[in-house]
Amino acid sequence: MTNEQSLNFQARQTAQARVMPPHNLAPPTVSFSTQGHLLITGSEDMIRLAADQLGSNQQSNQQQGMASITLLCTEAIQNTDNAHIEAALTAAPTLLAYQAKVEAVKGFLGQFQVTIRHQEQTVELAKMAQNRATFDLILNLGKEPLFTSELAPAGYFHISPDADKLSEVIQQLPEYIGEFEKPRYFQVNQDLCAHSSRGQTGCTRCLDVCPADAITSIRDLIDIDPHICHGAGGCTTACPTGAISYALPQPVRMQNYILQLLESYQQAGGKQPAILLHDHEQGREIVNQVLPQLPGNLIPVELEELAAAGQDIWLTALAGGASHIILLDTPAVPESMRSLLQREIELTRTILSGLGYGASRINLLQQAELSQNLVAALNQQYAGQQIEAQPAASTENKRDRLYSALNHLITHAPQPLADYLTLPAGSPFGLVTVDQSSCTLCLSCVAVCPTQSLTSGGEKPALNFTEQSCVQCNLCERACPENAIQLESRLLLTDTRKQTVEIHTDEAFACITCSKPFAPRSTVEKMIEKLSGHRLFEGPAINRLKMCEDCRVTDIYADLTQHPEKQLEL
């Protein structure tokens, strides 16, 4: 080991000793309550054998802790061996096996609702079998899952008819009886959400990535069911505005922790620090095994889940002096989260490459890929290209954290930069363009914009745009009645992105009666064009469209006074 490597090991130990990881001493929680009312589904032979192991009579149920066992036969017997069939027929003889098609299953530990088709009617199985509203636990021994989500809710077990696995789960079932709590992983700020507005649907990034189907849109508002949520973290990484934030810990506390680690490491004499992000279960075990064999400049940072930290944290770490970042992939990471991380990493690499820092400063690696040679190669690749660390800036707003890091990286870019970087479609950065010939300045786009990147010109008929605020949610595009708006994914690298610029303006139309400007000329002309054939605007009445609101009312009442019969038309 060289002197520099030894110094890096010591600096890492010093930094880890000086900087305490962020902890939530009393995080918000959600509660579960179960008594042990169990539903077993699958072929009749397997569900009876499983119930027999749990104990089908009352005495055995008391020993095992199950309050009740309900059997639901959902498929034909697969194993026709005579000995197997004979054992199944004599198993759990006191239990009735219902035979029905499952129509719907929803809920979680202690609150499972199962709807079946019985005698040509839709009925609640728990009500029919146990005179209860719900089941506490579900053991599914069938071929097909009852839940289609990638991560099933707590209290639901789906295993293939494997004796070893079945025995293991049966032994675990009594442990799920009682009172339980788990963290409420996320906080939602509806004021920042870009999901919907005025009946239009925009951003659906969180809905698209949740592996537990815990996120729904209720009355156009994003809702996260904390009982179903597994805390995988993808929604907060995908959310462009920070409307969904991870609570274990809060992002700003994780940001400050990483920056303090980097600062302490360098103060202790360490060179070229790099960050290794991993989860708190499988990732921690792997890191404990391999870290002593890896270069000393690699500083581990533990997350609740790997996807809980996204682009804002990654870029903050790089702007804080990290040479490169490694995300440790494990089999526990849901495939949807892995795909999300890969997309976010590709976007981040596009930005870093465009700024001249090199795309491979951030990598998603499995244990087999994490080696001393790889880390050493990354160290060598970026030796002498140390990013000047920015001062820590604490902010609760995700967008502000992201642009704080980007501004620093843009300012210290190692090469001359173009005005903007072209980004993949769907990126949360970009431009709004307006077809000047189609836009009537109705300002429907302004009304739905969740970040106020689009604003009106006030007294002047105009549409203004602030690019740094735009998250490309599509709400403006979908709300425009003239289809005059288009989005362009890009990252503007000049200070213009922070400025409010006028992207469309029009001459004000003056009232033909009092000469007061009251609307954009294009809007008035469009109304005249569309309403000229309407019976209420025949003849001189069409001129009311050319009047301000006050003069229009005056003209209507004057006409009614002269022609009282027209009141019947109102």
Coordinates of C-alpha atoms in Angstrom, one line a residue:
M1 CA 0.0 0.0 0.0
T2 CA 1.4 3.4 -1.0
N3 CA 1.6 6.3 1.4
E4 CA -1.3 8.1 -0.4
Q5 CA -3.5 5.0 -0.1
S6 CA -2.8 4.7 3.6
L7 CA -3.6 8.3 4.1
N8 CA -6.9 7.9 2.2
F9 CA -7.9 5.0 4.5
Q10 CA -7.1 7.0 7.6
A11 CA -9.0 10.1 6.2
R12 CA -12.0 7.9 5.5
Q13 CA -12.0 6.6 9.0
T14 CA -11.6 10.1 10.4
A15 CA -14.5 11.4 8.3
Q16 CA -16.8 8.6 9.3
A17 CA -16.0 9.1 13.0
R18 CA -16.5 12.9 12.9
V19 CA -19.7 13.0 10.9
M20 CA -22.8 11.2 12.2
P21 CA -25.3 9.8 9.7
P22 CA -28.7 11.5 9.7
H23 CA -31.3 9.7 11.8
N24 CA -34.9 10.3 12.4
L25 CA -35.3 9.9 16.2
A26 CA -39.1 9.8 16.0
P27 CA -40.2 9.3 12.4
P28 CA -44.0 9.3 11.5
T29 CA -45.4 5.8 11.4
V30 CA -48.5 3.9 10.3
S31 CA -50.0 1.1 12.3
F32 CA -51.2 -2.5 11.5
S33 CA -53.4 -4.7 13.7
T34 CA -53.9 -8.4 13.1
Q35 CA -55.6 -11.3 15.0
G36 CA -54.6 -14.1 12.7
H37 CA -57.6 -14.5 10.3
L38 CA -55.8 -16.4 7.5
L39 CA -57.0 -17.1 3.9
I40 CA -55.2 -19.8 2.0
T41 CA -55.8 -20.0 -1.8
G42 CA -54.7 -22.5 -4.5
S43 CA -55.4 -26.1 -5.4
E44 CA -57.5 -28.0 -2.8
D45 CA -54.8 -30.5 -2.1
M46 CA -52.1 -27.9 -1.3
I47 CA -54.3 -25.6 0.7
R48 CA -55.6 -28.5 2.8
L49 CA -52.1 -29.7 3.5
A50 CA -51.0 -26.2 4.4
A51 CA -54.0 -25.8 6.7
D52 CA -53.2 -29.1 8.3
Q53 CA -49.7 -28.0 9.1
L54 CA -51.1 -24.8 10.8
G55 CA -53.6 -26.9 12.7
S56 CA -57.2 -27.1 11.5
N57 CA -59.0 -27.7 14.8
Q58 CA -59.5 -25.1 17.5
Q59 CA -56.8 -26.5 19.8
S60 CA -54.2 -26.5 17.0
N61 CA -55.2 -23.0 16.0
Q62 CA -54.7 -21.8 19.6
Q63 CA -51.3 -23.4 19.6
Q64 CA -50.3 -21.8 16.3
G65 CA -52.0 -18.5 17.0
M66 CA -54.3 -18.5 14.0
A67 CA -57.7 -17.0 14.9
S68 CA -59.3 -18.7 11.8
I69 CA -58.4 -20.4 8.6
T70 CA -60.4 -20.0 5.4
L71 CA -59.7 -22.2 2.3
L72 CA -60.4 -21.0 -1.2
C73 CA -59.9 -23.4 -4.1
T74 CA -58.9 -21.5 -7.2
E75 CA -57.4 -24.1 -9.5
A76 CA -57.4 -27.8 -10.2
I77 CA -55.3 -30.4 -8.4
Q78 CA -51.9 -30.7 -10.0
N79 CA -50.3 -33.7 -8.2
T80 CA -52.4 -36.8 -8.9
D81 CA -50.2 -39.2 -7.0
N82 CA -52.4 -41.5 -5.0
A83 CA -50.5 -41.1 -1.7
H84 CA -50.5 -37.3 -2.1
I85 CA -54.3 -37.3 -2.8
E86 CA -55.1 -39.5 0.1
A87 CA -53.1 -37.3 2.5
A88 CA -54.7 -34.2 1.1
L89 CA -58.3 -35.6 1.5
T90 CA -57.7 -36.4 5.2
A91 CA -56.0 -33.1 5.9
A92 CA -57.9 -30.4 7.7
P93 CA -61.2 -32.3 7.6
T94 CA -63.2 -29.8 9.6
L95 CA -62.5 -26.9 7.2
L96 CA -64.8 -26.2 4.2
A97 CA -63.0 -25.4 1.0
Y98 CA -64.8 -22.8 -1.0
Q99 CA -64.5 -23.1 -4.8
A100 CA -64.9 -19.8 -6.6
K101 CA -63.2 -17.4 -9.0
V102 CA -61.4 -14.4 -7.4
E103 CA -62.6 -11.2 -8.9
A104 CA -60.6 -8.7 -6.8
V105 CA -58.1 -8.5 -4.0
K106 CA -57.0 -5.3 -2.3
G107 CA -55.6 -4.2 1.1
F108 CA -52.7 -5.0 3.3
L109 CA -51.7 -6.7 6.6
G110 CA -54.9 -6.8 8.7
Q111 CA -57.1 -5.4 6.0
F112 CA -57.4 -7.7 3.0
Q113 CA -60.6 -7.5 1.1
V114 CA -61.3 -10.5 -1.2
T115 CA -64.2 -10.5 -3.7
I116 CA -65.3 -13.7 -5.3
R117 CA -67.9 -14.9 -7.8
H118 CA -70.3 -17.2 -5.9
Q119 CA -73.6 -18.5 -7.3
E120 CA -73.6 -15.9 -10.0
Q121 CA -73.2 -13.1 -7.5
T122 CA -70.2 -11.0 -6.4
V123 CA -69.7 -11.5 -2.6
E124 CA -67.1 -10.6 0.0
L125 CA -65.4 -13.9 1.0
A126 CA -64.5 -12.8 4.5
K127 CA -68.1 -11.8 5.2
M128 CA -69.5 -15.1 3.9
A129 CA -66.9 -17.4 5.5
Q130 CA -66.1 -15.6 8.8
N131 CA -68.7 -12.9 9.2
R132 CA -65.8 -10.4 9.1
A133 CA -65.1 -7.5 6.8
T134 CA -61.5 -8.5 6.0
F135 CA -58.8 -11.1 6.3
D136 CA -55.5 -10.4 8.2
L137 CA -53.2 -12.6 6.1
I138 CA -53.2 -14.3 2.7
L139 CA -51.2 -17.4 1.8
N140 CA -51.4 -18.0 -2.0
L141 CA -50.2 -21.4 -3.1
G142 CA -51.6 -21.0 -6.6
K143 CA -49.7 -20.5 -9.8
E144 CA -50.9 -17.0 -10.5
P145 CA -50.3 -14.1 -8.0
L146 CA -53.3 -12.3 -6.6
F147 CA -51.5 -9.0 -6.7
T148 CA -49.9 -7.8 -10.0
S149 CA -47.6 -5.2 -8.4
E150 CA -43.9 -5.9 -8.3
L151 CA -43.8 -5.5 -4.5
A152 CA -46.8 -7.1 -2.8
P153 CA -48.3 -5.7 0.4
A154 CA -47.2 -6.8 3.8
G155 CA -49.2 -9.9 5.0
Y156 CA -49.5 -11.5 1.5
F157 CA -47.3 -14.5 0.7
H158 CA -47.2 -16.1 -2.7
I159 CA -45.0 -19.2 -3.0
S160 CA -45.0 -22.1 -5.5
P161 CA -45.9 -25.5 -4.1
D162 CA -42.5 -26.1 -2.7
A163 CA -42.4 -28.0 0.6
D164 CA -39.3 -26.4 2.0
K165 CA -40.5 -22.8 1.3
L166 CA -44.0 -23.6 2.5
S167 CA -42.8 -24.9 5.8
E168 CA -40.7 -21.8 6.3
V169 CA -43.6 -19.4 5.6
I170 CA -46.0 -21.4 7.8
Q171 CA -43.5 -21.0 10.6
Q172 CA -43.4 -17.3 10.0
L173 CA -47.1 -16.7 9.8
P174 CA -47.7 -16.5 13.6
E175 CA -45.1 -13.7 13.8
Y176 CA -47.5 -11.5 11.8
I177 CA -50.2 -11.5 14.6
G178 CA -50.3 -8.5 16.8
E179 CA -49.8 -4.7 16.6
F180 CA -47.1 -3.4 14.2
E181 CA -45.8 -0.1 13.0
K182 CA -43.7 0.9 10.1
P183 CA -42.3 4.3 8.9
R184 CA -44.3 6.6 6.8
Y185 CA -41.6 6.9 4.2
F186 CA -42.8 9.9 2.1
Q187 CA -44.2 13.4 2.4
V188 CA -46.4 14.9 -0.3
N189 CA -46.6 18.6 -1.0
Q190 CA -49.6 19.1 -3.3
D191 CA -48.7 22.7 -3.9
L192 CA -45.6 21.6 -5.8
C193 CA -47.1 18.7 -7.7
A194 CA -47.3 18.9 -11.5
H195 CA -49.6 15.9 -11.9
S196 CA -52.8 17.7 -12.9
S197 CA -54.6 21.0 -13.0
R198 CA -58.1 22.1 -14.0
G199 CA -59.0 18.6 -15.4
Q200 CA -55.8 18.2 -17.3
T201 CA -53.3 15.5 -16.6
G202 CA -49.6 16.3 -16.8
C203 CA -46.7 14.6 -15.0
T204 CA -47.2 10.9 -14.1
R205 CA -43.6 10.0 -13.3
C206 CA -44.3 8.8 -9.8
L207 CA -47.4 6.8 -10.9
D208 CA -45.3 5.1 -13.6
V209 CA -42.5 3.9 -11.4
C210 CA -44.1 2.8 -8.1
P211 CA -43.3 -1.0 -7.7
A212 CA -46.0 -1.4 -5.1
D213 CA -48.9 0.4 -6.8
A214 CA -49.2 2.5 -3.7
I215 CA -49.6 5.7 -5.6
T216 CA -52.9 6.7 -7.1
S217 CA -54.5 9.8 -8.6
I218 CA -57.6 10.7 -6.5
R219 CA -59.7 13.6 -7.7
D220 CA -56.6 14.7 -9.7
L221 CA -54.4 14.7 -6.6
I222 CA -51.5 12.3 -6.0
D223 CA -52.1 10.0 -3.0
I224 CA -49.7 7.6 -1.5
D225 CA -51.1 4.7 0.6
P226 CA -48.6 4.4 3.5
H227 CA -49.8 0.9 4.4
I228 CA -48.9 -0.4 0.9
C229 CA -45.8 1.7 0.3
H230 CA -42.5 -0.2 0.7
G231 CA -40.4 3.0 0.7
A232 CA -38.5 1.9 -2.5
G233 CA -37.7 5.6 -3.2
G234 CA -38.3 5.7 -6.9
C235 CA -41.1 8.2 -6.7
T236 CA -39.0 10.9 -5.0
T237 CA -36.2 10.3 -7.5
A238 CA -38.7 10.6 -10.4
C239 CA -40.6 13.6 -9.1
P240 CA -39.2 16.7 -10.9
T241 CA -40.5 19.3 -8.5
G242 CA -39.8 17.7 -5.1
A243 CA -43.5 17.4 -4.4
I244 CA -42.7 13.9 -3.1
S245 CA -39.8 13.8 -0.6
Y246 CA -38.3 10.9 1.2
A247 CA -38.6 11.2 5.0
L248 CA -35.9 8.7 6.1
P249 CA -34.0 11.0 6.3
Q250 CA -35.1 14.2 4.6
P251 CA -33.1 14.9 1.4
V252 CA -31.5 18.1 2.7
R253 CA -30.1 16.2 5.7
M254 CA -28.7 13.5 3.5
Q255 CA -27.2 16.2 1.2
N256 CA -25.6 17.9 4.2
Y257 CA -24.3 14.6 5.5
I258 CA -22.5 13.8 2.2
L259 CA -21.0 17.3 1.9
Q260 CA -19.8 17.1 5.5
L261 CA -18.2 13.7 4.9
L262 CA -16.4 15.0 1.8
E263 CA -15.2 18.1 3.7
S264 CA -14.0 16.1 6.7
Y265 CA -12.2 13.6 4.5
Q266 CA -10.3 16.3 2.7
Q267 CA -9.5 18.1 5.9
A268 CA -8.0 14.9 7.2
G269 CA -5.6 14.8 4.2
G270 CA -7.6 12.4 2.0
K271 CA -7.3 12.8 -1.8
Q272 CA -9.8 12.4 -4.6
P273 CA -12.9 11.3 -2.5
A274 CA -15.5 9.1 -4.2
I275 CA -18.9 8.2 -2.9
L276 CA -20.4 4.6 -2.7
L277 CA -24.2 4.7 -2.2
H278 CA -25.8 1.5 -0.9
D279 CA -29.0 0.3 0.8
H280 CA -29.3 -0.6 4.5
E281 CA -29.8 -4.3 4.0
Q282 CA -28.0 -6.3 1.3
G283 CA -25.9 -3.3 0.3
R284 CA -24.6 -2.9 3.8
E285 CA -23.7 -6.6 4.0
I286 CA -21.8 -6.4 0.7
V287 CA -20.0 -3.2 1.6
N288 CA -18.9 -4.7 5.0
Q289 CA -17.4 -7.6 3.0
V290 CA -15.6 -5.8 0.2
L291 CA -14.8 -2.3 1.5
P292 CA -11.4 -3.3 3.1
Q293 CA -10.3 -4.5 -0.3
L294 CA -11.3 -1.3 -2.1
P295 CA -9.2 1.9 -2.4
G296 CA -9.4 4.1 0.7
N297 CA -10.9 7.1 -1.2
L298 CA -14.2 5.3 -1.6
I299 CA -16.5 6.6 1.1
P300 CA -19.7 4.5 1.8
V301 CA -23.0 6.3 2.3
E302 CA -26.0 4.2 3.5
L303 CA -29.5 4.9 2.2
E304 CA -32.8 3.4 3.3
E305 CA -33.2 2.3 -0.3
L306 CA -30.9 2.8 -3.2
A307 CA -33.4 4.8 -5.3
A308 CA -34.1 7.2 -2.4
A309 CA -31.3 9.5 -3.6
G310 CA -31.6 10.9 -7.1
Q311 CA -30.0 13.3 -9.4
D312 CA -30.1 16.2 -7.0
I313 CA -28.0 14.3 -4.4
W314 CA -25.6 12.9 -7.0
L315 CA -24.8 16.2 -8.6
T316 CA -24.6 17.8 -5.1
A317 CA -21.9 15.2 -4.2
L318 CA -20.0 15.9 -7.4
A319 CA -20.2 19.7 -6.9
G320 CA -19.1 19.1 -3.3
G321 CA -15.8 17.6 -4.4
A322 CA -16.5 13.9 -5.1
S323 CA -14.4 12.5 -7.9
H324 CA -17.1 10.0 -8.9
I325 CA -20.1 8.1 -7.6
I326 CA -20.9 4.4 -7.5
L327 CA -24.4 3.1 -6.8
L328 CA -24.3 -0.5 -5.5
D329 CA -27.0 -2.6 -7.2
T330 CA -28.3 -5.7 -5.4
P331 CA -30.9 -8.4 -6.1
A332 CA -33.2 -6.7 -3.6
V333 CA -33.6 -3.7 -5.8
P334 CA -36.9 -4.0 -7.7
E335 CA -36.6 -4.1 -11.5
S336 CA -38.7 -1.0 -11.9
M337 CA -36.3 0.9 -9.5
R338 CA -33.3 -0.4 -11.4
S339 CA -34.7 0.8 -14.7
L340 CA -35.5 4.2 -13.2
L341 CA -31.9 4.5 -11.8
Q342 CA -30.5 3.6 -15.2
R343 CA -32.6 6.2 -17.0
E344 CA -31.7 8.9 -14.4
I345 CA -28.0 7.9 -14.6
E346 CA -28.1 8.2 -18.4
L347 CA -29.6 11.6 -18.2
T348 CA -27.0 12.7 -15.6
R349 CA -24.2 11.3 -17.8
T350 CA -25.5 13.3 -20.7
I351 CA -25.3 16.5 -18.7
L352 CA -21.9 15.7 -17.2
S353 CA -20.5 14.7 -20.6
G354 CA -21.9 17.9 -22.1
L355 CA -20.2 20.0 -19.4
G356 CA -16.9 18.3 -20.0
Y357 CA -16.7 16.3 -16.8
G358 CA -16.9 12.8 -18.3
A359 CA -19.9 10.4 -18.4
S360 CA -18.5 7.7 -16.2
R361 CA -18.4 9.8 -13.1
I362 CA -21.5 8.0 -12.0
N363 CA -22.0 4.2 -12.3
L364 CA -24.6 1.6 -11.2
L365 CA -22.6 -1.6 -10.4
Q366 CA -23.4 -5.0 -9.1
Q367 CA -21.3 -6.7 -6.5
A368 CA -19.4 -8.8 -9.1
E369 CA -18.5 -5.6 -10.9
L370 CA -17.3 -3.7 -7.8
S371 CA -13.6 -4.4 -7.7
Q372 CA -10.4 -2.7 -6.7
N373 CA -9.2 -2.5 -10.3
L374 CA -12.4 -0.8 -11.4
V375 CA -12.3 1.9 -8.6
A376 CA -8.6 2.3 -9.3
A377 CA -9.3 2.8 -13.0
L378 CA -11.9 5.5 -12.2
N379 CA -9.5 7.2 -9.8
Q380 CA -6.8 7.3 -12.5
Q381 CA -9.3 8.5 -15.2
Y382 CA -10.2 11.5 -13.1
A383 CA -6.9 12.1 -11.4
G384 CA -6.0 15.8 -11.8
Q385 CA -9.6 16.6 -12.7
Q386 CA -10.8 17.4 -9.2
I387 CA -14.0 19.4 -9.1
E388 CA -13.7 22.5 -6.9
A389 CA -16.0 22.0 -4.0
Q390 CA -18.9 24.4 -3.5
P391 CA -19.9 25.7 -0.1
A392 CA -22.8 23.7 1.5
A393 CA -26.2 25.3 0.8
S394 CA -29.1 23.9 2.7
T395 CA -32.5 24.1 1.0
E396 CA -35.7 22.1 1.3
N397 CA -36.6 22.6 -2.3
K398 CA -35.4 19.8 -4.6
R399 CA -35.2 22.1 -7.7
D400 CA -33.1 24.6 -5.8
R401 CA -30.7 21.9 -4.7
L402 CA -30.4 20.6 -8.2
Y403 CA -29.7 24.0 -9.8
S404 CA -27.4 25.0 -7.0
A405 CA -25.2 22.0 -8.0
L406 CA -25.7 22.6 -11.7
N407 CA -24.8 26.2 -11.5
H408 CA -21.5 25.3 -9.7
L409 CA -20.7 22.6 -12.2
I410 CA -21.4 25.0 -15.1
T411 CA -19.3 27.8 -13.6
H412 CA -16.3 25.5 -13.2
A413 CA -16.7 23.5 -16.4
P414 CA -13.3 22.4 -17.7
Q415 CA -14.2 23.3 -21.3
P416 CA -16.0 26.1 -23.2
L417 CA -19.7 25.4 -23.3
A418 CA -22.5 25.8 -25.8
D419 CA -25.6 27.7 -24.9
Y420 CA -27.6 24.6 -24.2
L421 CA -27.4 20.8 -24.0
T422 CA -29.9 18.7 -25.9
L423 CA -31.5 16.1 -23.5
P424 CA -33.6 13.0 -24.1
A425 CA -37.3 13.4 -24.5
G426 CA -39.2 13.4 -21.2
S427 CA -36.4 15.1 -19.3
P428 CA -37.5 17.5 -16.6
F429 CA -35.6 20.4 -18.1
G430 CA -36.6 22.3 -21.3
L431 CA -38.1 25.0 -23.3
V432 CA -41.7 25.9 -24.1
T433 CA -42.2 27.3 -27.7
V434 CA -45.4 29.0 -29.0
D435 CA -46.8 29.1 -32.5
Q436 CA -47.2 32.8 -32.9
S437 CA -49.8 32.4 -35.6
S438 CA -52.0 30.1 -33.6
C439 CA -51.7 31.5 -30.0
T440 CA -54.6 33.7 -28.9
L441 CA -53.1 34.5 -25.5
C442 CA -56.1 33.0 -23.8
L443 CA -53.6 32.1 -21.0
S444 CA -55.0 28.6 -20.4
C445 CA -51.4 27.5 -20.2
V446 CA -50.7 30.0 -17.4
A447 CA -53.7 28.8 -15.4
V448 CA -52.4 25.2 -15.3
C449 CA -48.7 25.8 -14.9
P450 CA -47.7 24.3 -11.5
T451 CA -44.3 26.0 -11.2
Q452 CA -45.2 29.4 -12.6
S453 CA -42.7 29.1 -15.4
L454 CA -45.4 30.5 -17.6
T455 CA -46.9 33.8 -16.5
S456 CA -49.0 36.6 -18.1
G457 CA -47.8 40.0 -19.1
G458 CA -50.1 41.7 -16.7
E459 CA -51.8 44.7 -18.3
K460 CA -49.9 43.9 -21.5
P461 CA -51.2 41.0 -23.7
A462 CA -48.2 38.8 -23.4
L463 CA -46.9 35.3 -22.4
N464 CA -43.7 35.1 -20.3
F465 CA -41.5 32.1 -19.7
T466 CA -38.8 31.2 -17.1
E467 CA -36.9 28.2 -18.3
Q468 CA -35.3 27.2 -15.0
S469 CA -38.7 26.7 -13.5
C470 CA -40.1 24.4 -16.2
V471 CA -40.3 20.7 -15.5
Q472 CA -41.8 19.7 -18.9
C473 CA -44.9 18.3 -17.2
N474 CA -47.0 18.8 -20.5
L475 CA -49.9 20.5 -18.7
C476 CA -49.5 23.7 -20.8
E477 CA -49.4 21.7 -24.0
R478 CA -52.5 19.7 -23.1
A479 CA -54.5 22.8 -21.9
C480 CA -53.9 24.9 -25.0
P481 CA -57.1 25.0 -27.1
E482 CA -55.2 26.0 -30.2
N483 CA -52.5 23.3 -30.0
A484 CA -50.0 26.2 -30.2
I485 CA -47.5 24.9 -27.6
Q486 CA -44.6 22.5 -28.0
L487 CA -42.0 21.3 -25.5
E488 CA -38.3 20.9 -26.2
S489 CA -36.1 18.9 -23.8
R490 CA -32.8 20.7 -23.1
L491 CA -30.7 22.2 -20.4
L492 CA -29.9 25.9 -21.0
L493 CA -26.4 26.7 -19.7
T494 CA -26.6 30.5 -19.7
D495 CA -28.0 32.8 -17.1
T496 CA -31.0 33.4 -19.4
R497 CA -32.6 30.3 -17.9
K498 CA -33.2 32.2 -14.6
Q499 CA -34.7 35.2 -16.4
T500 CA -38.3 35.7 -17.3
V501 CA -38.5 36.3 -21.1
E502 CA -41.4 37.3 -23.3
I503 CA -42.2 34.4 -25.7
H504 CA -45.4 35.9 -27.3
T505 CA -47.1 39.2 -27.3
D506 CA -50.0 40.8 -29.2
E507 CA -51.7 44.2 -29.8
A508 CA -54.4 45.0 -27.3
F509 CA -57.9 45.3 -28.8
A510 CA -59.6 48.6 -27.9
C511 CA -63.3 48.6 -27.0
I512 CA -65.2 50.1 -30.0
T513 CA -67.4 52.1 -27.5
C514 CA -65.1 53.4 -24.8
S515 CA -61.7 52.7 -26.4
K516 CA -60.5 50.8 -23.3
P517 CA -58.0 48.0 -24.2
F518 CA -59.6 44.8 -22.8
A519 CA -58.2 41.7 -24.6
P520 CA -55.6 40.6 -27.1
R521 CA -56.5 41.3 -30.7
S522 CA -56.0 37.7 -31.8
T523 CA -58.4 36.5 -29.0
V524 CA -61.2 38.9 -30.2
E525 CA -60.7 38.0 -33.8
K526 CA -60.8 34.3 -33.0
M527 CA -64.1 34.8 -31.1
I528 CA -65.6 36.7 -34.0
E529 CA -64.6 34.0 -36.4
K530 CA -66.1 31.2 -34.3
L531 CA -69.3 33.0 -33.2
S532 CA -70.2 34.9 -36.3
G533 CA -72.9 32.4 -37.3
H534 CA -74.4 32.0 -33.8
R535 CA -78.0 33.3 -33.5
L536 CA -77.2 35.4 -30.4
F537 CA -74.6 37.3 -32.4
E538 CA -76.5 38.0 -35.6
G539 CA -76.4 41.5 -37.1
P540 CA -75.2 44.3 -34.9
A541 CA -75.0 41.9 -31.9
I542 CA -71.6 40.7 -33.2
N543 CA -70.2 44.1 -32.2
R544 CA -70.6 43.1 -28.5
L545 CA -67.6 40.9 -29.0
K546 CA -65.6 44.0 -29.7
M547 CA -66.7 45.7 -26.5
C548 CA -65.2 45.6 -23.0
E549 CA -67.2 43.9 -20.3
D550 CA -68.9 47.1 -19.1
C551 CA -69.9 48.3 -22.5
R552 CA -71.1 44.9 -23.5
V553 CA -73.5 44.7 -20.5
T554 CA -74.8 48.3 -21.2
D555 CA -75.4 47.4 -24.9
I556 CA -77.4 44.3 -23.9
Y557 CA -79.7 46.1 -21.5
A558 CA -80.2 49.0 -24.0
D559 CA -81.2 46.4 -26.6
L560 CA -83.6 44.7 -24.2
T561 CA -85.2 48.0 -23.3
Q562 CA -85.9 48.8 -27.0
H563 CA -87.0 45.2 -27.8
P564 CA -88.6 43.6 -24.6
E565 CA -89.6 40.5 -26.5
K566 CA -85.9 39.5 -26.6
Q567 CA -86.0 38.8 -22.9
L568 CA -87.7 35.5 -23.9
E569 CA -84.5 34.4 -25.6
L570 CA -82.4 34.7 -22.5

